[in-house]
PDB file of C-alpha atoms and ligand atoms in Angstrom:
ATOM      1  CA  MET O   1     111.319 104.609  96.067  1.00 36.00           C
ATOM      2  CA  THR O   2     109.489 107.356  94.230  1.00 39.00           C
ATOM      3  CA  GLY O   3     109.167 108.286  90.614  1.00 39.00           C
ATOM      4  CA  ASP O   4     107.626 104.997  89.523  1.00 40.00           C
ATOM      5  CA  LEU O   5     104.899 106.758  87.593  1.00 43.00           C
ATOM      6  CA  PHE O   6     102.423 105.045  85.330  1.00 43.00           C
ATOM      7  CA  CYS O   7      98.836 105.477  84.182  1.00 39.00           C
ATOM      8  CA  ALA O   8      96.074 103.765  86.142  1.00 42.00           C
ATOM      9  CA  SER O   9      94.057 101.402  83.996  1.00 40.00           C
ATOM     10  CA  GLY O  10      90.577 102.727  83.485  1.00 38.00           C
ATOM     11  CA  ALA O  11      90.695 105.502  86.059  1.00 44.00           C
ATOM     12  CA  VAL O  12      90.038 108.687  84.124  1.00 43.00           C
ATOM     13  CA  GLY O  13      92.610 111.378  84.921  1.00 47.00           C
ATOM     14  CA  SER O  14      94.160 109.360  87.709  1.00 57.00           C
ATOM     15  CA  TYR O  15      97.795 108.344  88.155  1.00 83.00           C
ATOM     16  CA  LEU O  16      99.323 105.727  90.370  1.00 90.00           C
ATOM     17  CA  GLU O  17     102.593 106.751  91.998  1.00 90.00           C
ATOM     18  CA  ALA O  18     104.335 104.104  94.087  1.00 91.00           C
ATOM     19  CA  LEU O  19     105.720 105.122  97.498  1.00 91.00           C
ATOM     20  CA  SER O  20     106.917 101.615  98.301  1.00 91.00           C
ATOM     21  CA  GLU O  21     105.660  98.119  97.671  1.00 91.00           C
ATOM     22  CA  GLY O  22     102.032  98.234  98.888  1.00 94.00           C
ATOM     23  CA  ALA O  23     101.712 102.033  99.133  1.00 96.00           C
ATOM     24  CA  VAL O  24     100.550 104.191  96.227  1.00 96.00           C
ATOM     25  CA  VAL O  25      99.333 107.741  95.668  1.00 97.00           C
ATOM     26  CA  LEU O  26      96.425 108.178  93.243  1.00 97.00           C
ATOM     27  CA  ARG O  27      96.890 111.814  92.278  1.00 97.00           C
ATOM     28  CA  GLY O  28      93.602 113.701  92.056  1.00 97.00           C
ATOM     29  CA  ARG O  29      91.518 110.550  92.343  1.00 97.00           C
ATOM     30  CA  ALA O  30      88.977 112.189  94.703  1.00 98.00           C
ATOM     31  CA  LEU O  31      88.581 115.437  92.706  1.00 98.00           C
ATOM     32  CA  PRO O  32      85.354 114.388  90.920  1.00 98.00           C
ATOM     33  CA  VAL O  33      83.622 113.831  94.280  1.00 98.00           C
ATOM     34  CA  ALA O  34      85.486 116.391  96.417  1.00 98.00           C
ATOM     35  CA  ASP O  35      82.448 118.637  96.926  1.00 98.00           C
ATOM     36  CA  ALA O  36      80.277 115.645  97.855  1.00 98.00           C
ATOM     37  CA  LEU O  37      82.934 114.454 100.321  1.00 99.00           C
ATOM     38  CA  LEU O  38      83.089 117.897 101.956  1.00 99.00           C
ATOM     39  CA  ALA O  39      79.286 118.056 102.220  1.00 98.00           C
ATOM     40  CA  ALA O  40      79.283 114.600 103.831  1.00 98.00           C
ATOM     41  CA  ILE O  41      81.983 115.679 106.305  1.00 99.00           C
ATOM     42  CA  ARG O  42      79.741 118.576 107.364  1.00 98.00           C
ATOM     43  CA  THR O  43      76.801 116.182 107.877  1.00 98.00           C
ATOM     44  CA  VAL O  44      78.923 113.819 109.983  1.00 98.00           C
ATOM     45  CA  ALA O  45      80.330 116.695 112.060  1.00 98.00           C
ATOM     46  CA  ASP O  46      76.812 118.055 112.749  1.00 98.00           C
ATOM     47  CA  ALA O  47      76.075 114.804 114.629  1.00 98.00           C
ATOM     48  CA  ALA O  48      79.577 113.993 115.904  1.00 98.00           C
ATOM     49  CA  PRO O  49      81.525 117.257 116.263  1.00 98.00           C
ATOM     50  CA  PHE O  50      85.267 117.543 115.679  1.00 98.00           C
ATOM     51  CA  ARG O  51      87.180 117.429 118.942  1.00 98.00           C
ATOM     52  CA  ARG O  52      90.820 117.404 120.017  1.00 98.00           C
ATOM     53  CA  MET O  53      91.385 114.138 121.853  1.00 98.00           C
ATOM     54  CA  ILE O  54      93.843 113.405 124.644  1.00 98.00           C
ATOM     55  CA  THR O  55      96.714 110.951 124.156  1.00 97.00           C
ATOM     56  CA  PRO O  56      97.374 108.229 126.759  1.00 97.00           C
ATOM     57  CA  GLY O  57     100.339 110.371 127.838  1.00 97.00           C
ATOM     58  CA  GLY O  58      98.023 113.292 128.623  1.00 97.00           C
ATOM     59  CA  PHE O  59      98.657 115.587 125.647  1.00 97.00           C
ATOM     60  CA  GLU O  60      95.882 117.238 123.642  1.00 98.00           C
ATOM     61  CA  MET O  61      96.282 116.415 119.951  1.00 98.00           C
ATOM     62  CA  SER O  62      96.677 119.387 117.596  1.00 98.00           C
ATOM     63  CA  VAL O  63      94.537 117.600 114.974  1.00 98.00           C
ATOM     64  CA  ALA O  64      90.764 117.636 115.620  1.00 98.00           C
ATOM     65  CA  MET O  65      88.967 114.373 114.863  1.00 98.00           C
ATOM     66  CA  THR O  66      85.604 112.748 114.383  1.00 98.00           C
ATOM     67  CA  ASN O  67      84.468 109.433 112.903  1.00 98.00           C
ATOM     68  CA  CYS O  68      81.764 107.708 110.936  1.00 98.00           C
ATOM     69  CA  GLY O  69      80.947 104.063 110.304  1.00 98.00           C
ATOM     70  CA  GLY O  70      80.422 101.113 112.619  1.00 98.00           C
ATOM     71  CA  GLY O  71      83.560 101.939 114.572  1.00 97.00           C
ATOM     72  CA  GLY O  72      85.422 105.117 115.393  1.00 98.00           C
ATOM     73  CA  TRP O  73      89.041 105.591 116.450  1.00 98.00           C
ATOM     74  CA  VAL O  74      89.427 107.323 119.805  1.00 98.00           C
ATOM     75  CA  THR O  75      92.190 108.131 122.245  1.00 98.00           C
ATOM     76  CA  ASP O  76      92.024 109.156 125.903  1.00 97.00           C
ATOM     77  CA  ARG O  77      94.019 108.502 129.080  1.00 97.00           C
ATOM     78  CA  LYS O  78      93.039 104.817 128.826  1.00 97.00           C
ATOM     79  CA  GLY O  79      94.623 104.327 125.390  1.00 97.00           C
ATOM     80  CA  TYR O  80      93.901 104.074 121.662  1.00 97.00           C
ATOM     81  CA  ARG O  81      90.961 101.961 120.462  1.00 97.00           C
ATOM     82  CA  TYR O  82      87.876 101.713 118.252  1.00 97.00           C
ATOM     83  CA  THR O  83      84.465 102.305 119.831  1.00 98.00           C
ATOM     84  CA  PRO O  84      80.975 101.711 118.347  1.00 98.00           C
ATOM     85  CA  THR O  85      79.681 104.932 119.913  1.00 98.00           C
ATOM     86  CA  ASP O  86      80.888 108.511 120.236  1.00 98.00           C
ATOM     87  CA  PRO O  87      82.128 108.894 123.833  1.00 98.00           C
ATOM     88  CA  GLN O  88      81.096 112.561 123.709  1.00 96.00           C
ATOM     89  CA  THR O  89      77.417 111.971 122.843  1.00 95.00           C
ATOM     90  CA  GLY O  90      76.877 108.289 123.703  1.00 97.00           C
ATOM     91  CA  ALA O  91      75.273 107.818 120.276  1.00 98.00           C
ATOM     92  CA  PRO O  92      76.551 105.465 117.561  1.00 98.00           C
ATOM     93  CA  TRP O  93      78.989 107.155 115.188  1.00 98.00           C
ATOM     94  CA  PRO O  94      77.142 108.555 112.131  1.00 98.00           C
ATOM     95  CA  ALA O  95      76.709 106.103 109.270  1.00 98.00           C
ATOM     96  CA  MET O  96      79.416 105.942 106.618  1.00 98.00           C
ATOM     97  CA  PRO O  97      78.302 108.156 103.694  1.00 98.00           C
ATOM     98  CA  GLY O  98      77.857 106.265 100.420  1.00 98.00           C
ATOM     99  CA  VAL O  99      80.307 108.585  98.654  1.00 98.00           C
ATOM    100  CA  PHE O 100      83.038 107.528 101.153  1.00 98.00           C
ATOM    101  CA  LEU O 101      82.316 103.821 100.622  1.00 98.00           C
ATOM    102  CA  ASP O 102      82.265 104.059  96.842  1.00 98.00           C
ATOM    103  CA  LEU O 103      85.502 106.064  96.616  1.00 98.00           C
ATOM    104  CA  ALA O 104      87.323 103.764  99.053  1.00 98.00           C
ATOM    105  CA  GLU O 105      86.320 100.601  97.246  1.00 98.00           C
ATOM    106  CA  ALA O 106      87.248 101.994  93.824  1.00 98.00           C
ATOM    107  CA  ALA O 107      90.579 103.463  94.950  1.00 98.00           C
ATOM    108  CA  ALA O 108      91.585 100.285  96.773  1.00 97.00           C
ATOM    109  CA  ALA O 109      90.763  98.176  93.710  1.00 97.00           C
ATOM    110  CA  GLU O 110      92.830 100.457  91.441  1.00 96.00           C
ATOM    111  CA  ALA O 111      95.745 100.046  93.854  1.00 95.00           C
ATOM    112  CA  GLY O 112      95.486  96.257  93.751  1.00 95.00           C
ATOM    113  CA  PHE O 113      93.254  95.582  96.760  1.00 96.00           C
ATOM    114  CA  PRO O 114      89.879  94.517  95.315  1.00 97.00           C
ATOM    115  CA  GLY O 115      86.842  93.964  97.545  1.00 97.00           C
ATOM    116  CA  PHE O 116      87.763  96.535 100.219  1.00 97.00           C
ATOM    117  CA  VAL O 117      84.724  97.427 102.342  1.00 97.00           C
ATOM    118  CA  PRO O 118      85.637  99.888 105.125  1.00 98.00           C
ATOM    119  CA  ASP O 119      83.703  99.853 108.398  1.00 97.00           C
ATOM    120  CA  ALA O 120      85.387 102.876 109.998  1.00 98.00           C
ATOM    121  CA  CYS O 121      86.414 106.306 108.785  1.00 98.00           C
ATOM    122  CA  LEU O 122      88.535 108.625 110.914  1.00 98.00           C
ATOM    123  CA  ILE O 123      88.139 112.240 109.796  1.00 98.00           C
ATOM    124  CA  ASN O 124      91.106 114.479 110.684  1.00 98.00           C
ATOM    125  CA  ARG O 125      90.859 118.261 110.593  1.00 98.00           C
ATOM    126  CA  TYR O 126      94.122 120.262 110.481  1.00 98.00           C
ATOM    127  CA  GLU O 127      94.323 124.005 111.048  1.00 98.00           C
ATOM    128  CA  PRO O 128      97.622 125.843 110.441  1.00 98.00           C
ATOM    129  CA  GLY O 129     100.123 124.642 113.057  1.00 98.00           C
ATOM    130  CA  ALA O 130      98.559 121.182 113.474  1.00 98.00           C
ATOM    131  CA  ARG O 131     100.737 118.123 112.935  1.00 98.00           C
ATOM    132  CA  LEU O 132     100.648 114.362 113.373  1.00 98.00           C
ATOM    133  CA  SER O 133     103.811 112.765 114.672  1.00 96.00           C
ATOM    134  CA  LEU O 134     105.305 109.631 113.165  1.00 97.00           C
ATOM    135  CA  HIS O 135     103.156 106.582 114.021  1.00 96.00           C
ATOM    136  CA  GLN O 136     101.986 103.176 112.851  1.00 96.00           C
ATOM    137  CA  ASP O 137      98.302 102.317 112.361  1.00 95.00           C
ATOM    138  CA  LYS O 138      98.009  99.202 114.478  1.00 95.00           C
ATOM    139  CA  ASP O 139      94.726  99.427 116.382  1.00 91.00           C
ATOM    140  CA  GLU O 140      92.820  97.512 113.689  1.00 91.00           C
ATOM    141  CA  ARG O 141      91.904  93.867 114.118  1.00 89.00           C
ATOM    142  CA  ASP O 142      93.288  92.508 110.842  1.00 91.00           C
ATOM    143  CA  TYR O 143      96.251  94.027 108.971  1.00 93.00           C
ATOM    144  CA  ALA O 144      95.279  92.107 105.821  1.00 91.00           C
ATOM    145  CA  HIS O 145      93.038  95.036 104.847  1.00 96.00           C
ATOM    146  CA  PRO O 146      94.494  98.181 103.293  1.00 97.00           C
ATOM    147  CA  ILE O 147      93.810 101.760 104.409  1.00 97.00           C
ATOM    148  CA  VAL O 148      92.517 104.380 101.999  1.00 98.00           C
ATOM    149  CA  SER O 149      93.495 107.965 102.860  1.00 98.00           C
ATOM    150  CA  VAL O 150      91.915 110.995 101.169  1.00 98.00           C
ATOM    151  CA  SER O 151      93.376 114.527 101.349  1.00 98.00           C
ATOM    152  CA  LEU O 152      91.127 117.588 100.980  1.00 99.00           C
ATOM    153  CA  GLY O 153      91.832 121.303 101.230  1.00 98.00           C
ATOM    154  CA  LEU O 154      95.208 122.801 102.116  1.00 98.00           C
ATOM    155  CA  PRO O 155      98.273 120.838 100.961  1.00 98.00           C
ATOM    156  CA  ALA O 156     100.411 118.968 103.491  1.00 98.00           C
ATOM    157  CA  THR O 157     103.750 117.215 103.649  1.00 98.00           C
ATOM    158  CA  PHE O 158     103.301 113.539 104.422  1.00 98.00           C
ATOM    159  CA  GLN O 159     106.191 111.657 105.998  1.00 97.00           C
ATOM    160  CA  PHE O 160     106.582 108.071 104.937  1.00 95.00           C
ATOM    161  CA  GLY O 161     109.033 105.777 106.699  1.00 95.00           C
ATOM    162  CA  GLY O 162     109.478 102.069 107.150  1.00 94.00           C
ATOM    163  CA  ARG O 163     108.452  99.252 109.411  1.00 95.00           C
ATOM    164  CA  LYS O 164     110.942 100.329 112.075  1.00 96.00           C
ATOM    165  CA  ARG O 165     110.779 103.788 113.635  1.00 95.00           C
ATOM    166  CA  ALA O 166     114.455 104.389 112.876  1.00 93.00           C
ATOM    167  CA  ASP O 167     114.034 103.596 109.154  1.00 94.00           C
ATOM    168  CA  SER O 168     114.639 106.503 106.811  1.00 94.00           C
ATOM    169  CA  VAL O 169     111.673 108.783 106.128  1.00 96.00           C
ATOM    170  CA  SER O 170     110.742 110.333 102.789  1.00 95.00           C
ATOM    171  CA  LYS O 171     108.460 113.314 102.219  1.00 97.00           C
ATOM    172  CA  VAL O 172     105.447 113.322  99.945  1.00 96.00           C
ATOM    173  CA  ALA O 173     103.385 116.407  99.083  1.00 98.00           C
ATOM    174  CA  LEU O 174      99.647 115.665  99.304  1.00 98.00           C
ATOM    175  CA  SER O 175      97.143 118.032  97.694  1.00 98.00           C
ATOM    176  CA  HIS O 176      93.375 118.427  97.476  1.00 98.00           C
ATOM    177  CA  GLY O 177      91.935 115.262  95.937  1.00 98.00           C
ATOM    178  CA  ASP O 178      94.955 112.998  96.349  1.00 98.00           C
ATOM    179  CA  VAL O 179      94.259 109.482  97.625  1.00 98.00           C
ATOM    180  CA  VAL O 180      96.862 107.241  99.263  1.00 97.00           C
ATOM    181  CA  VAL O 181      96.234 103.501  99.420  1.00 97.00           C
ATOM    182  CA  TRP O 182      98.307 101.575 101.843  1.00 95.00           C
ATOM    183  CA  GLY O 183      98.419  97.879 102.550  1.00 96.00           C
ATOM    184  CA  GLY O 184     100.207  94.562 102.194  1.00 92.00           C
ATOM    185  CA  PRO O 185     103.924  94.932 102.926  1.00 94.00           C
ATOM    186  CA  ALA O 186     103.488  98.675 103.717  1.00 94.00           C
ATOM    187  CA  ARG O 187     100.585  98.244 106.129  1.00 95.00           C
ATOM    188  CA  LEU O 188     102.667  98.847 109.275  1.00 95.00           C
ATOM    189  CA  HIS O 189     105.005 101.491 107.911  1.00 96.00           C
ATOM    190  CA  HIS O 190     105.545 104.589 110.033  1.00 97.00           C
ATOM    191  CA  HIS O 191     104.073 107.852 108.767  1.00 97.00           C
ATOM    192  CA  GLY O 192     103.100 111.327 109.888  1.00 98.00           C
ATOM    193  CA  VAL O 193     102.145 114.811 108.756  1.00 98.00           C
ATOM    194  CA  LEU O 194     104.448 117.845 109.138  1.00 98.00           C
ATOM    195  CA  THR O 195     103.133 121.053 110.703  1.00 98.00           C
ATOM    196  CA  LEU O 196     100.437 122.471 108.413  1.00 98.00           C
ATOM    197  CA  ARG O 197     101.451 125.752 106.813  1.00 98.00           C
ATOM    198  CA  ASP O 198      98.952 128.577 106.715  1.00 98.00           C
ATOM    199  CA  GLY O 199      97.111 129.150 103.485  1.00 98.00           C
ATOM    200  CA  GLU O 200      93.712 129.575 101.935  1.00 98.00           C
ATOM    201  CA  HIS O 201      92.027 126.853  99.888  1.00 98.00           C
ATOM    202  CA  PRO O 202      88.979 127.677  97.745  1.00 98.00           C
ATOM    203  CA  ALA O 203      87.076 124.611  98.958  1.00 98.00           C
ATOM    204  CA  THR O 204      88.017 124.553 102.659  1.00 98.00           C
ATOM    205  CA  GLY O 205      89.540 127.888 103.667  1.00 98.00           C
ATOM    206  CA  ARG O 206      92.404 127.588 106.171  1.00 98.00           C
ATOM    207  CA  THR O 207      91.836 123.870 106.715  1.00 98.00           C
ATOM    208  CA  ARG O 208      93.028 120.451 105.602  1.00 99.00           C
ATOM    209  CA  PHE O 209      90.809 117.395 106.000  1.00 99.00           C
ATOM    210  CA  ASN O 210      92.024 113.820 105.777  1.00 98.00           C
ATOM    211  CA  LEU O 211      89.783 110.765 105.672  1.00 98.00           C
ATOM    212  CA  THR O 212      91.315 107.435 106.625  1.00 98.00           C
ATOM    213  CA  LEU O 213      89.016 104.578 105.711  1.00 98.00           C
ATOM    214  CA  ARG O 214      89.738 101.262 107.378  1.00 97.00           C
ATOM    215  CA  ARG O 215      88.397  97.839 108.062  1.00 96.00           C
ATOM    216  CA  ALA O 216      88.864  98.092 111.816  1.00 95.00           C
ATOM    217  CA  MET O 217      86.398  95.897 113.691  1.00 92.00           C
TER     218      MET O 217
HETATM  219  C1  MD6 V 301      96.845 112.388 107.408  1.00 87.58           C
HETATM  220  N1  MD6 V 301      97.118 110.052 107.714  1.00 87.58           N
HETATM  221  O1  MD6 V 301      97.179 112.298 106.230  1.00 87.58           O
HETATM  222  C2  MD6 V 301      97.106 111.289 108.368  1.00 87.58           C
HETATM  223  N2  MD6 V 301      97.404 106.526 108.188  1.00 87.58           N
HETATM  224  O2  MD6 V 301      96.301 113.374 107.850  1.00 87.58           O
HETATM  225  C3  MD6 V 301      97.420 108.902 108.324  1.00 87.58           C
HETATM  226  O3  MD6 V 301      97.748 108.843 109.496  1.00 87.58           O
HETATM  227  C4  MD6 V 301      97.376 107.668 107.520  1.00 87.58           C
HETATM  228  O4  MD6 V 301      97.290 108.819 105.453  1.00 87.58           O
HETATM  229  C5  MD6 V 301      97.399 105.375 107.522  1.00 87.58           C
HETATM  230  C6  MD6 V 301      97.342 105.314 106.156  1.00 87.58           C
HETATM  231  C7  MD6 V 301      97.297 106.467 105.445  1.00 87.58           C
HETATM  232  C8  MD6 V 301      97.318 107.679 106.129  1.00 87.58           C
HETATM  233 FE1   FE V 302      98.010 106.845 110.262  1.00 87.58          FE
END
């Protein structure tokens, strides 16, 4: 169900585009703070470097990841989970930057989820050729909270399916500054990212970043 386009109340230059009940794209919503977000990503990655993690099945992910906030999403041979510390350094994950918190709360409220306070942010880094296969986000404690997802840098094709893996999948183009908010009846919908095409973005070079802000712990 796409094409349900209307103007977001009070959000200057921002549009809400429904993907399904509970899932909306806020086109360009992060553009005013994009440079601040990228600077904060660099600060986080100085303390907790991007790394390609290993799936429980033994495969190295093509997407490099790091985290900030009270909890960070990790995967290794033991499984998927949230940890309070970075397994690579033993230190707590870097604190959530204020610009992440403020954007997540505002975007969630505009999408109909007021009072969202994330405690975990997974930062994904895609280079050309990287992809994320169809999955559900189900390692969080309470599915009542939405997820706020911010795209920066090179554009990507997002796959958006349904609650069941076999449900039909639609494709959504996500560009620099787009924010997807995802919750309620869409919270457990399958989704993924198609293989990133090569390109050059003025803000990030040959890279796409995605922030997924959650209430995880
Ligand atoms: C990405 N995003 O866009 C990967 N998960 O790079 C996700 O896996 C995701 O965008 C849950 C909710 C929104 C998302
Ligand atoms: Fe996800």
